[in-house]
């Protein structure tokens, strides 16, 4: 790359100009466009969420100018445009529709504006490594909106910055520009330091009496435990290579859950009912879920935002980017998220074991675990995990849940074989040293598939290549009962109830109950029932989503008895004779015994 070119920053601006119409105006000034005709594009997907999303589809209008002269701009394919050759600096202006209430897109109305850079910023081909400056402009009626982002502010003497954060921000290149989402509005905010570094939590959406202090206290403990885990000697936070602070930005709604990791921030969705409120000592049950999500996304600051699979170093955002290693990057992160609730003292050991038991049960109740390995599940994330249908439970396994159990099994194996001298912790730390710590400091190397077993051996002295072959690339069940026993934990299976079962999962459809999935080899499958069948009656007695529950009807029966099940399929009444199954042994109990 020509050094002269490299020194010219790309100038972006963003203005939320039509709040009720959910529209943003994005401009981009390219000082030295490609004289042969500049190509620009929008990412097809956002890192961390492995599905083609075609963000370009929200570009409603696009135009180009050089000086005062309009320049032709032509769409080349789904994501790219070419601007006609021009001699002087080029300015592109686009209107972008932003009404996606998720952590992956952009969302704007009269109350707030949230966006990911992947939804609003064009990539300038050939100038991806140029520094970027972003001017954030206020909405038409600036009201009292403030800006929240981990994107560093422009510190040049003449840079503009209002008190509430509208002004100029900087990013070292395009990859950084799209990795710091922005929230604007009037959210609830609490700040805290963790190991001396600034952290900010931002909650958008109404939560009357939200107990911010309690949340900050708990989250601080989790952050500090993770920082000390990766950097026990220096307690240096990972994000200082990219930002001055870490920002948790949470959108709260009636019923939402999800998160997306970034290098110095995370976007979260949470349910109002899961957050603690002032004056109530007992936090809601879902609060642990929220903290688990926070812990998960924060752990990603190390694992996947800096320790990356080779396929993501760098990200290639024009098409799917396949890796067989998401079981490490999502699975290990899922293992450590709850573990850090325990290690930070946010939950106690019995609660941790209960949570772990549920995780084990969720994998063991998926018949698909024998059809897909977690390596295959990682590779097929784009077409299968992110495109689940009614057959998912029978056909696929989650690289999150089973990946976390592979992490557990490897951890226990290493502990057993080294007489507790080593553990998976040593593996995470060597990954951090080799791949993560310097990723944004001039050494952007990713982890290859073949390199992982060797790294485990180096970190712990244990050869787990056979285990990885069987557990991550194979489809057999993990020997968790035996491995947990070596740590003095007894694993047993119990039925949650004594009712016989149809071996189905159901969903409500208005007042009706519909079969969501029929588990392969289960009672419903063997009888001929199918996903999408609308349940009508069992032995002539109405079943619905109201008072005539399936559970209440099945209570009168014994496993092995035959019943007639009436359903509507494609609006036609059908009757199937079904032999009731035993109640599934769906609950995995983990109890501590004395050490063996
Ligand atoms: Zn994750």
mmCIF file of N, CA and C in Angstrom, residues 328-438:
data_model
loop_
_atom_site.group_PDB
_atom_site.id
_atom_site.type_symbol
_atom_site.label_atom_id
_atom_site.label_comp_id
_atom_site.label_asym_id
_atom_site.label_seq_id
_atom_site.Cartn_x
_atom_site.Cartn_y
_atom_site.Cartn_z
ATOM 1 N N UNK A 328 -14.907 -24.041 19.882
ATOM 2 C CA UNK A 328 -13.947 -23.434 20.817
ATOM 3 C C UNK A 328 -14.357 -21.997 21.122
ATOM 4 N N UNK A 329 -14.694 -21.243 20.092
ATOM 5 C CA UNK A 329 -14.906 -19.811 20.308
ATOM 6 C C UNK A 329 -16.257 -19.511 20.946
ATOM 7 N N UNK A 330 -17.287 -20.265 20.603
ATOM 8 C CA UNK A 330 -18.574 -20.099 21.278
ATOM 9 C C UNK A 330 -18.755 -21.109 22.405
ATOM 10 N N UNK A 331 -18.308 -22.346 22.167
ATOM 11 C CA UNK A 331 -18.493 -23.400 23.171
ATOM 12 C C UNK A 331 -17.677 -23.145 24.437
ATOM 13 N N UNK A 332 -16.391 -22.868 24.274
ATOM 14 C CA UNK A 332 -15.557 -22.597 25.460
ATOM 15 C C UNK A 332 -16.061 -21.338 26.171
ATOM 16 N N UNK A 333 -16.489 -20.354 25.379
ATOM 17 C CA UNK A 333 -17.021 -19.124 25.994
ATOM 18 C C UNK A 333 -18.282 -19.448 26.792
ATOM 19 N N UNK A 334 -19.098 -20.368 26.269
ATOM 20 C CA UNK A 334 -20.310 -20.769 27.002
ATOM 21 C C UNK A 334 -19.959 -21.555 28.262
ATOM 22 N N UNK A 335 -18.857 -22.295 28.235
ATOM 23 C CA UNK A 335 -18.414 -23.015 29.439
ATOM 24 C C UNK A 335 -17.953 -22.021 30.511
ATOM 25 N N UNK A 336 -17.155 -21.048 30.080
ATOM 26 C CA UNK A 336 -16.587 -20.120 31.064
ATOM 27 C C UNK A 336 -17.600 -19.061 31.522
ATOM 28 N N UNK A 337 -18.665 -18.795 30.745
ATOM 29 C CA UNK A 337 -19.563 -17.707 31.190
ATOM 30 C C UNK A 337 -20.188 -18.029 32.550
ATOM 31 N N UNK A 338 -20.758 -19.219 32.693
ATOM 32 C CA UNK A 338 -21.347 -19.591 33.993
ATOM 33 C C UNK A 338 -20.268 -19.848 35.046
ATOM 34 N N UNK A 339 -19.136 -20.428 34.591
ATOM 35 C CA UNK A 339 -18.048 -20.700 35.536
ATOM 36 C C UNK A 339 -17.564 -19.400 36.194
ATOM 37 N N UNK A 340 -17.580 -18.310 35.429
ATOM 38 C CA UNK A 340 -17.140 -17.043 36.020
ATOM 39 C C UNK A 340 -18.214 -16.418 36.922
ATOM 40 N N UNK A 341 -19.458 -16.829 36.786
ATOM 41 C CA UNK A 341 -20.446 -16.401 37.791
ATOM 42 C C UNK A 341 -20.081 -17.037 39.124
ATOM 43 N N UNK A 342 -19.637 -18.314 39.058
ATOM 44 C CA UNK A 342 -19.213 -19.017 40.270
ATOM 45 C C UNK A 342 -17.895 -18.449 40.798
ATOM 46 N N UNK A 343 -16.925 -18.331 39.923
ATOM 47 C CA UNK A 343 -15.590 -17.889 40.376
ATOM 48 C C UNK A 343 -15.605 -16.467 40.922
ATOM 49 N N UNK A 344 -16.509 -15.634 40.435
ATOM 50 C CA UNK A 344 -16.574 -14.253 40.926
ATOM 51 C C UNK A 344 -17.451 -14.137 42.170
ATOM 52 N N UNK A 345 -18.079 -15.246 42.555
ATOM 53 C CA UNK A 345 -18.910 -15.227 43.765
ATOM 54 C C UNK A 345 -20.314 -14.700 43.534
ATOM 55 N N UNK A 346 -20.704 -14.528 42.277
ATOM 56 C CA UNK A 346 -22.044 -14.020 41.985
ATOM 57 C C UNK A 346 -23.100 -15.113 42.214
ATOM 58 N N UNK A 347 -22.710 -16.379 41.966
ATOM 59 C CA UNK A 347 -23.585 -17.504 42.331
ATOM 60 C C UNK A 347 -22.779 -18.485 43.191
ATOM 61 N N UNK A 348 -23.515 -19.365 43.924
ATOM 62 C CA UNK A 348 -22.802 -20.339 44.762
ATOM 63 C C UNK A 348 -22.661 -21.670 44.012
ATOM 64 N N UNK A 349 -21.959 -22.605 44.631
ATOM 65 C CA UNK A 349 -21.642 -23.866 43.957
ATOM 66 C C UNK A 349 -22.877 -24.711 43.625
ATOM 67 N N UNK A 350 -23.830 -24.870 44.568
ATOM 68 C CA UNK A 350 -25.035 -25.647 44.197
ATOM 69 C C UNK A 350 -25.770 -25.027 43.006
ATOM 70 N N UNK A 351 -25.836 -23.687 42.965
ATOM 71 C CA UNK A 351 -26.521 -23.029 41.835
ATOM 72 C C UNK A 351 -25.756 -23.292 40.541
ATOM 73 N N UNK A 352 -24.422 -23.269 40.627
ATOM 74 C CA UNK A 352 -23.629 -23.543 39.430
ATOM 75 C C UNK A 352 -23.888 -24.956 38.927
ATOM 76 N N UNK A 353 -23.896 -25.916 39.856
ATOM 77 C CA UNK A 353 -24.091 -27.314 39.440
ATOM 78 C C UNK A 353 -25.482 -27.515 38.841
ATOM 79 N N UNK A 354 -26.463 -26.788 39.370
ATOM 80 C CA UNK A 354 -27.816 -26.875 38.820
ATOM 81 C C UNK A 354 -27.817 -26.344 37.374
ATOM 82 N N UNK A 355 -27.141 -25.227 37.175
ATOM 83 C CA UNK A 355 -27.064 -24.620 35.840
ATOM 84 C C UNK A 355 -26.335 -25.556 34.871
ATOM 85 N N UNK A 356 -25.246 -26.157 35.343
ATOM 86 C CA UNK A 356 -24.481 -27.084 34.510
ATOM 87 C C UNK A 356 -25.321 -28.316 34.154
ATOM 88 N N UNK A 357 -26.098 -28.785 35.122
ATOM 89 C CA UNK A 357 -26.989 -29.929 34.877
ATOM 90 C C UNK A 357 -27.983 -29.625 33.762
ATOM 91 N N UNK A 358 -28.510 -28.408 33.762
ATOM 92 C CA UNK A 358 -29.460 -28.019 32.707
ATOM 93 C C UNK A 358 -28.773 -28.002 31.344
ATOM 94 N N UNK A 359 -27.536 -27.545 31.337
ATOM 95 C CA UNK A 359 -26.775 -27.491 30.080
ATOM 96 C C UNK A 359 -26.569 -28.911 29.539
ATOM 97 N N UNK A 360 -26.214 -29.833 30.448
ATOM 98 C CA UNK A 360 -25.998 -31.226 30.034
ATOM 99 C C UNK A 360 -27.309 -31.798 29.485
ATOM 100 N N UNK A 361 -28.408 -31.516 30.201
ATOM 101 C CA UNK A 361 -29.713 -32.042 29.761
ATOM 102 C C UNK A 361 -30.094 -31.489 28.396
ATOM 103 N N UNK A 362 -29.796 -30.234 28.151
ATOM 104 C CA UNK A 362 -30.216 -29.640 26.873
ATOM 105 C C UNK A 362 -29.501 -30.315 25.702
ATOM 106 N N UNK A 363 -28.293 -30.799 25.932
ATOM 107 C CA UNK A 363 -27.591 -31.517 24.866
ATOM 108 C C UNK A 363 -28.118 -32.949 24.741
ATOM 109 N N UNK A 364 -28.271 -33.610 25.901
ATOM 110 C CA UNK A 364 -28.656 -35.023 25.870
ATOM 111 C C UNK A 364 -30.092 -35.225 25.384
ATOM 112 N N UNK A 365 -30.914 -34.165 25.424
ATOM 113 C CA UNK A 365 -32.281 -34.286 24.925
ATOM 114 C C UNK A 365 -32.407 -33.925 23.443
ATOM 115 N N UNK A 366 -31.280 -33.766 22.769
ATOM 116 C CA UNK A 366 -31.292 -33.453 21.325
ATOM 117 C C UNK A 366 -30.900 -34.702 20.550
ATOM 118 N N UNK A 367 -31.828 -35.405 19.903
ATOM 119 C CA UNK A 367 -31.436 -36.580 19.106
ATOM 120 C C UNK A 367 -30.415 -36.220 18.033
ATOM 121 N N UNK A 368 -30.388 -34.970 17.599
ATOM 122 C CA UNK A 368 -29.463 -34.538 16.540
ATOM 123 C C UNK A 368 -28.002 -34.644 16.923
ATOM 124 N N UNK A 369 -27.719 -34.845 18.222
ATOM 125 C CA UNK A 369 -26.313 -34.917 18.642
ATOM 126 C C UNK A 369 -25.602 -36.115 18.030
ATOM 127 N N UNK A 370 -26.354 -37.132 17.595
ATOM 128 C CA UNK A 370 -25.720 -38.289 16.966
ATOM 129 C C UNK A 370 -25.583 -38.139 15.454
ATOM 130 N N UNK A 371 -26.099 -37.005 14.923
ATOM 131 C CA UNK A 371 -26.018 -36.819 13.467
ATOM 132 C C UNK A 371 -25.028 -35.750 13.062
ATOM 133 N N UNK A 372 -24.670 -34.893 14.011
ATOM 134 C CA UNK A 372 -23.773 -33.794 13.657
ATOM 135 C C UNK A 372 -22.743 -33.620 14.769
ATOM 136 N N UNK A 373 -21.494 -33.455 14.391
ATOM 137 C CA UNK A 373 -20.466 -33.156 15.397
ATOM 138 C C UNK A 373 -20.434 -31.643 15.611
ATOM 139 N N UNK A 374 -19.756 -31.204 16.685
ATOM 140 C CA UNK A 374 -19.686 -29.746 16.890
ATOM 141 C C UNK A 374 -18.782 -29.074 15.855
ATOM 142 N N UNK A 375 -17.828 -29.833 15.290
ATOM 143 C CA UNK A 375 -17.009 -29.267 14.213
ATOM 144 C C UNK A 375 -17.885 -29.041 12.976
ATOM 145 N N UNK A 376 -18.748 -30.026 12.681
ATOM 146 C CA UNK A 376 -19.674 -29.864 11.544
ATOM 147 C C UNK A 376 -20.681 -28.756 11.824
ATOM 148 N N UNK A 377 -21.168 -28.716 13.054
ATOM 149 C CA UNK A 377 -22.131 -27.684 13.445
ATOM 150 C C UNK A 377 -21.515 -26.296 13.265
ATOM 151 N N UNK A 378 -20.230 -26.161 13.620
ATOM 152 C CA UNK A 378 -19.526 -24.880 13.437
ATOM 153 C C UNK A 378 -19.491 -24.505 11.955
ATOM 154 N N UNK A 379 -19.093 -25.476 11.132
ATOM 155 C CA UNK A 379 -18.941 -25.224 9.701
ATOM 156 C C UNK A 379 -20.283 -24.834 9.071
ATOM 157 N N UNK A 380 -21.335 -25.522 9.517
ATOM 158 C CA UNK A 380 -22.660 -25.307 8.927
ATOM 159 C C UNK A 380 -23.488 -24.265 9.672
ATOM 160 N N UNK A 381 -22.847 -23.461 10.508
ATOM 161 C CA UNK A 381 -23.589 -22.434 11.254
ATOM 162 C C UNK A 381 -24.471 -21.602 10.320
ATOM 163 N N UNK A 382 -23.923 -21.278 9.168
ATOM 164 C CA UNK A 382 -24.588 -20.380 8.224
ATOM 165 C C UNK A 382 -25.878 -20.942 7.651
ATOM 166 N N UNK A 383 -25.880 -22.248 7.425
ATOM 167 C CA UNK A 383 -27.035 -22.843 6.746
ATOM 168 C C UNK A 383 -27.916 -23.669 7.671
ATOM 169 N N UNK A 384 -27.395 -24.025 8.871
ATOM 170 C CA UNK A 384 -28.179 -24.903 9.719
ATOM 171 C C UNK A 384 -28.449 -24.289 11.097
ATOM 172 N N UNK A 385 -27.372 -23.965 11.868
ATOM 173 C CA UNK A 385 -27.631 -23.437 13.220
ATOM 174 C C UNK A 385 -28.439 -22.134 13.152
ATOM 175 N N UNK A 386 -28.096 -21.269 12.205
ATOM 176 C CA UNK A 386 -28.789 -19.985 12.069
ATOM 177 C C UNK A 386 -30.075 -20.097 11.224
ATOM 178 N N UNK A 387 -30.355 -21.285 10.696
ATOM 179 C CA UNK A 387 -31.589 -21.458 9.909
ATOM 180 C C UNK A 387 -32.332 -22.674 10.423
ATOM 181 N N UNK A 388 -32.613 -22.676 11.723
ATOM 182 C CA UNK A 388 -33.233 -23.855 12.318
ATOM 183 C C UNK A 388 -34.708 -23.955 11.949
ATOM 184 N N UNK A 389 -35.124 -25.184 11.680
ATOM 185 C CA UNK A 389 -36.527 -25.434 11.396
ATOM 186 C C UNK A 389 -37.055 -26.462 12.388
ATOM 187 N N UNK A 390 -38.239 -26.999 12.099
ATOM 188 C CA UNK A 390 -38.886 -27.926 13.034
ATOM 189 C C UNK A 390 -38.095 -29.217 13.232
ATOM 190 N N UNK A 391 -37.173 -29.501 12.338
ATOM 191 C CA UNK A 391 -36.405 -30.744 12.450
ATOM 192 C C UNK A 391 -35.061 -30.543 13.162
ATOM 193 N N UNK A 392 -34.801 -29.317 13.623
ATOM 194 C CA UNK A 392 -33.470 -29.007 14.171
ATOM 195 C C UNK A 392 -33.092 -29.944 15.321
ATOM 196 N N UNK A 393 -34.021 -30.200 16.243
ATOM 197 C CA UNK A 393 -33.674 -31.039 17.401
ATOM 198 C C UNK A 393 -33.235 -32.427 16.955
ATOM 199 N N UNK A 394 -33.761 -32.887 15.830
ATOM 200 C CA UNK A 394 -33.424 -34.233 15.339
ATOM 201 C C UNK A 394 -32.162 -34.257 14.489
ATOM 202 N N UNK A 395 -31.765 -33.096 13.972
ATOM 203 C CA UNK A 395 -30.743 -33.111 12.925
ATOM 204 C C UNK A 395 -29.446 -32.404 13.277
ATOM 205 N N UNK A 396 -29.483 -31.468 14.208
ATOM 206 C CA UNK A 396 -28.251 -30.717 14.477
ATOM 207 C C UNK A 396 -27.959 -30.681 15.978
ATOM 208 N N UNK A 397 -26.756 -30.241 16.296
ATOM 209 C CA UNK A 397 -26.373 -30.020 17.694
ATOM 210 C C UNK A 397 -25.771 -28.616 17.769
ATOM 211 N N UNK A 398 -25.950 -27.992 18.900
ATOM 212 C CA UNK A 398 -25.457 -26.619 19.056
ATOM 213 C C UNK A 398 -23.977 -26.612 19.416
ATOM 214 N N UNK A 399 -23.170 -25.826 18.653
ATOM 215 C CA UNK A 399 -21.756 -25.692 19.029
ATOM 216 C C UNK A 399 -21.611 -24.866 20.302
ATOM 217 N N UNK A 400 -22.671 -24.192 20.726
ATOM 218 C CA UNK A 400 -22.647 -23.493 22.022
ATOM 219 C C UNK A 400 -22.763 -24.516 23.162
ATOM 220 N N UNK A 401 -23.886 -25.249 23.182
ATOM 221 C CA UNK A 401 -24.139 -26.108 24.343
ATOM 222 C C UNK A 401 -23.227 -27.328 24.346
ATOM 223 N N UNK A 402 -23.168 -28.055 23.210
ATOM 224 C CA UNK A 402 -22.269 -29.209 23.239
ATOM 225 C C UNK A 402 -20.813 -28.746 23.289
ATOM 226 N N UNK A 403 -20.522 -27.626 22.644
ATOM 227 C CA UNK A 403 -19.165 -27.080 22.718
ATOM 228 C C UNK A 403 -18.759 -26.800 24.157
ATOM 229 N N UNK A 404 -19.702 -26.324 24.966
ATOM 230 C CA UNK A 404 -19.383 -26.041 26.375
ATOM 231 C C UNK A 404 -19.138 -27.340 27.133
ATOM 232 N N UNK A 405 -19.825 -28.421 26.734
ATOM 233 C CA UNK A 405 -19.607 -29.712 27.400
ATOM 234 C C UNK A 405 -18.288 -30.344 26.951
ATOM 235 N N UNK A 406 -17.894 -30.105 25.700
ATOM 236 C CA UNK A 406 -16.570 -30.570 25.263
ATOM 237 C C UNK A 406 -15.507 -29.850 26.097
ATOM 238 N N UNK A 407 -15.722 -28.552 26.342
ATOM 239 C CA UNK A 407 -14.790 -27.786 27.192
ATOM 240 C C UNK A 407 -14.729 -28.400 28.591
ATOM 241 N N UNK A 408 -15.903 -28.710 29.145
ATOM 242 C CA UNK A 408 -15.961 -29.332 30.482
ATOM 243 C C UNK A 408 -15.206 -30.665 30.480
ATOM 244 N N UNK A 409 -15.468 -31.490 29.471
ATOM 245 C CA UNK A 409 -14.842 -32.817 29.415
ATOM 246 C C UNK A 409 -13.323 -32.691 29.254
ATOM 247 N N UNK A 410 -12.878 -31.737 28.435
ATOM 248 C CA UNK A 410 -11.429 -31.533 28.281
ATOM 249 C C UNK A 410 -10.826 -31.014 29.585
ATOM 250 N N UNK A 411 -11.530 -30.093 30.224
ATOM 251 C CA UNK A 411 -11.051 -29.530 31.494
ATOM 252 C C UNK A 411 -10.873 -30.648 32.525
ATOM 253 N N UNK A 412 -11.890 -31.504 32.643
ATOM 254 C CA UNK A 412 -11.834 -32.580 33.638
ATOM 255 C C UNK A 412 -10.748 -33.603 33.288
ATOM 256 N N UNK A 413 -10.587 -33.850 31.984
ATOM 257 C CA UNK A 413 -9.541 -34.789 31.551
ATOM 258 C C UNK A 413 -8.149 -34.272 31.908
ATOM 259 N N UNK A 414 -7.931 -33.006 31.629
ATOM 260 C CA UNK A 414 -6.620 -32.410 31.923
ATOM 261 C C UNK A 414 -6.367 -32.416 33.437
ATOM 262 N N UNK A 415 -7.404 -32.061 34.204
ATOM 263 C CA UNK A 415 -7.259 -32.051 35.676
ATOM 264 C C UNK A 415 -6.939 -33.456 36.187
ATOM 265 N N UNK A 416 -7.635 -34.452 35.625
ATOM 266 C CA UNK A 416 -7.427 -35.833 36.070
ATOM 267 C C UNK A 416 -6.004 -36.306 35.741
ATOM 268 N N UNK A 417 -5.594 -36.049 34.494
ATOM 269 C CA UNK A 417 -4.304 -36.587 34.051
ATOM 270 C C UNK A 417 -3.101 -35.843 34.626
ATOM 271 N N UNK A 418 -3.323 -34.649 35.148
ATOM 272 C CA UNK A 418 -2.188 -33.901 35.718
ATOM 273 C C UNK A 418 -2.317 -33.794 37.237
ATOM 274 N N UNK A 419 -3.193 -34.636 37.804
ATOM 275 C CA UNK A 419 -3.436 -34.589 39.252
ATOM 276 C C UNK A 419 -3.697 -33.156 39.715
ATOM 277 N N UNK A 420 -4.592 -32.511 38.986
ATOM 278 C CA UNK A 420 -5.087 -31.161 39.314
ATOM 279 C C UNK A 420 -4.027 -30.068 39.128
ATOM 280 N N UNK A 421 -2.889 -30.413 38.519
ATOM 281 C CA UNK A 421 -1.859 -29.372 38.360
ATOM 282 C C UNK A 421 -2.184 -28.445 37.186
ATOM 283 N N UNK A 422 -2.903 -28.990 36.204
ATOM 284 C CA UNK A 422 -3.250 -28.174 35.040
ATOM 285 C C UNK A 422 -4.739 -28.284 34.749
ATOM 286 N N UNK A 423 -5.207 -27.372 33.930
ATOM 287 C CA UNK A 423 -6.634 -27.373 33.574
ATOM 288 C C UNK A 423 -6.808 -26.646 32.246
ATOM 289 N N UNK A 424 -8.052 -26.541 31.811
ATOM 290 C CA UNK A 424 -8.337 -25.810 30.569
ATOM 291 C C UNK A 424 -7.931 -24.334 30.709
ATOM 292 N N UNK A 425 -7.873 -23.849 31.936
ATOM 293 C CA UNK A 425 -7.425 -22.456 32.157
ATOM 294 C C UNK A 425 -6.060 -22.213 31.522
ATOM 295 N N UNK A 426 -5.169 -23.193 31.649
ATOM 296 C CA UNK A 426 -3.826 -23.034 31.069
ATOM 297 C C UNK A 426 -3.893 -22.956 29.551
ATOM 298 N N UNK A 427 -4.863 -23.681 28.983
ATOM 299 C CA UNK A 427 -5.033 -23.650 27.522
ATOM 300 C C UNK A 427 -5.514 -22.264 27.088
ATOM 301 N N UNK A 428 -6.478 -21.707 27.826
ATOM 302 C CA UNK A 428 -6.983 -20.371 27.469
ATOM 303 C C UNK A 428 -5.859 -19.338 27.562
ATOM 304 N N UNK A 429 -5.025 -19.493 28.584
ATOM 305 C CA UNK A 429 -3.960 -18.497 28.755
ATOM 306 C C UNK A 429 -2.888 -18.606 27.661
ATOM 307 N N UNK A 430 -2.605 -19.834 27.218
ATOM 308 C CA UNK A 430 -1.611 -19.946 26.130
ATOM 309 C C UNK A 430 -2.216 -19.430 24.814
ATOM 310 N N UNK A 431 -3.508 -19.656 24.621
ATOM 311 C CA UNK A 431 -4.186 -19.100 23.438
ATOM 312 C C UNK A 431 -4.077 -17.574 23.455
ATOM 313 N N UNK A 432 -4.287 -17.015 24.643
ATOM 314 C CA UNK A 432 -4.218 -15.556 24.782
ATOM 315 C C UNK A 432 -2.812 -15.039 24.470
ATOM 316 N N UNK A 433 -1.810 -15.724 25.015
ATOM 317 C CA UNK A 433 -0.430 -15.281 24.796
ATOM 318 C C UNK A 433 -0.031 -15.412 23.328
ATOM 319 N N UNK A 434 -0.401 -16.546 22.712
ATOM 320 C CA UNK A 434 0.055 -16.805 21.339
ATOM 321 C C UNK A 434 -0.734 -16.013 20.289
ATOM 322 N N UNK A 435 -2.034 -15.870 20.522
ATOM 323 C CA UNK A 435 -2.884 -15.317 19.453
ATOM 324 C C UNK A 435 -3.577 -14.003 19.812
ATOM 325 N N UNK A 436 -3.939 -13.851 21.090
ATOM 326 C CA UNK A 436 -4.843 -12.757 21.439
ATOM 327 C C UNK A 436 -4.184 -11.445 21.792
ATOM 328 N N UNK A 437 -3.188 -11.523 22.661
ATOM 329 C CA UNK A 437 -2.662 -10.303 23.286
ATOM 330 C C UNK A 437 -2.192 -9.286 22.253
ATOM 331 N N UNK A 438 -1.573 -9.777 21.189
ATOM 332 C CA UNK A 438 -1.014 -8.843 20.203
ATOM 333 C C UNK A 438 -1.829 -8.770 18.915
#
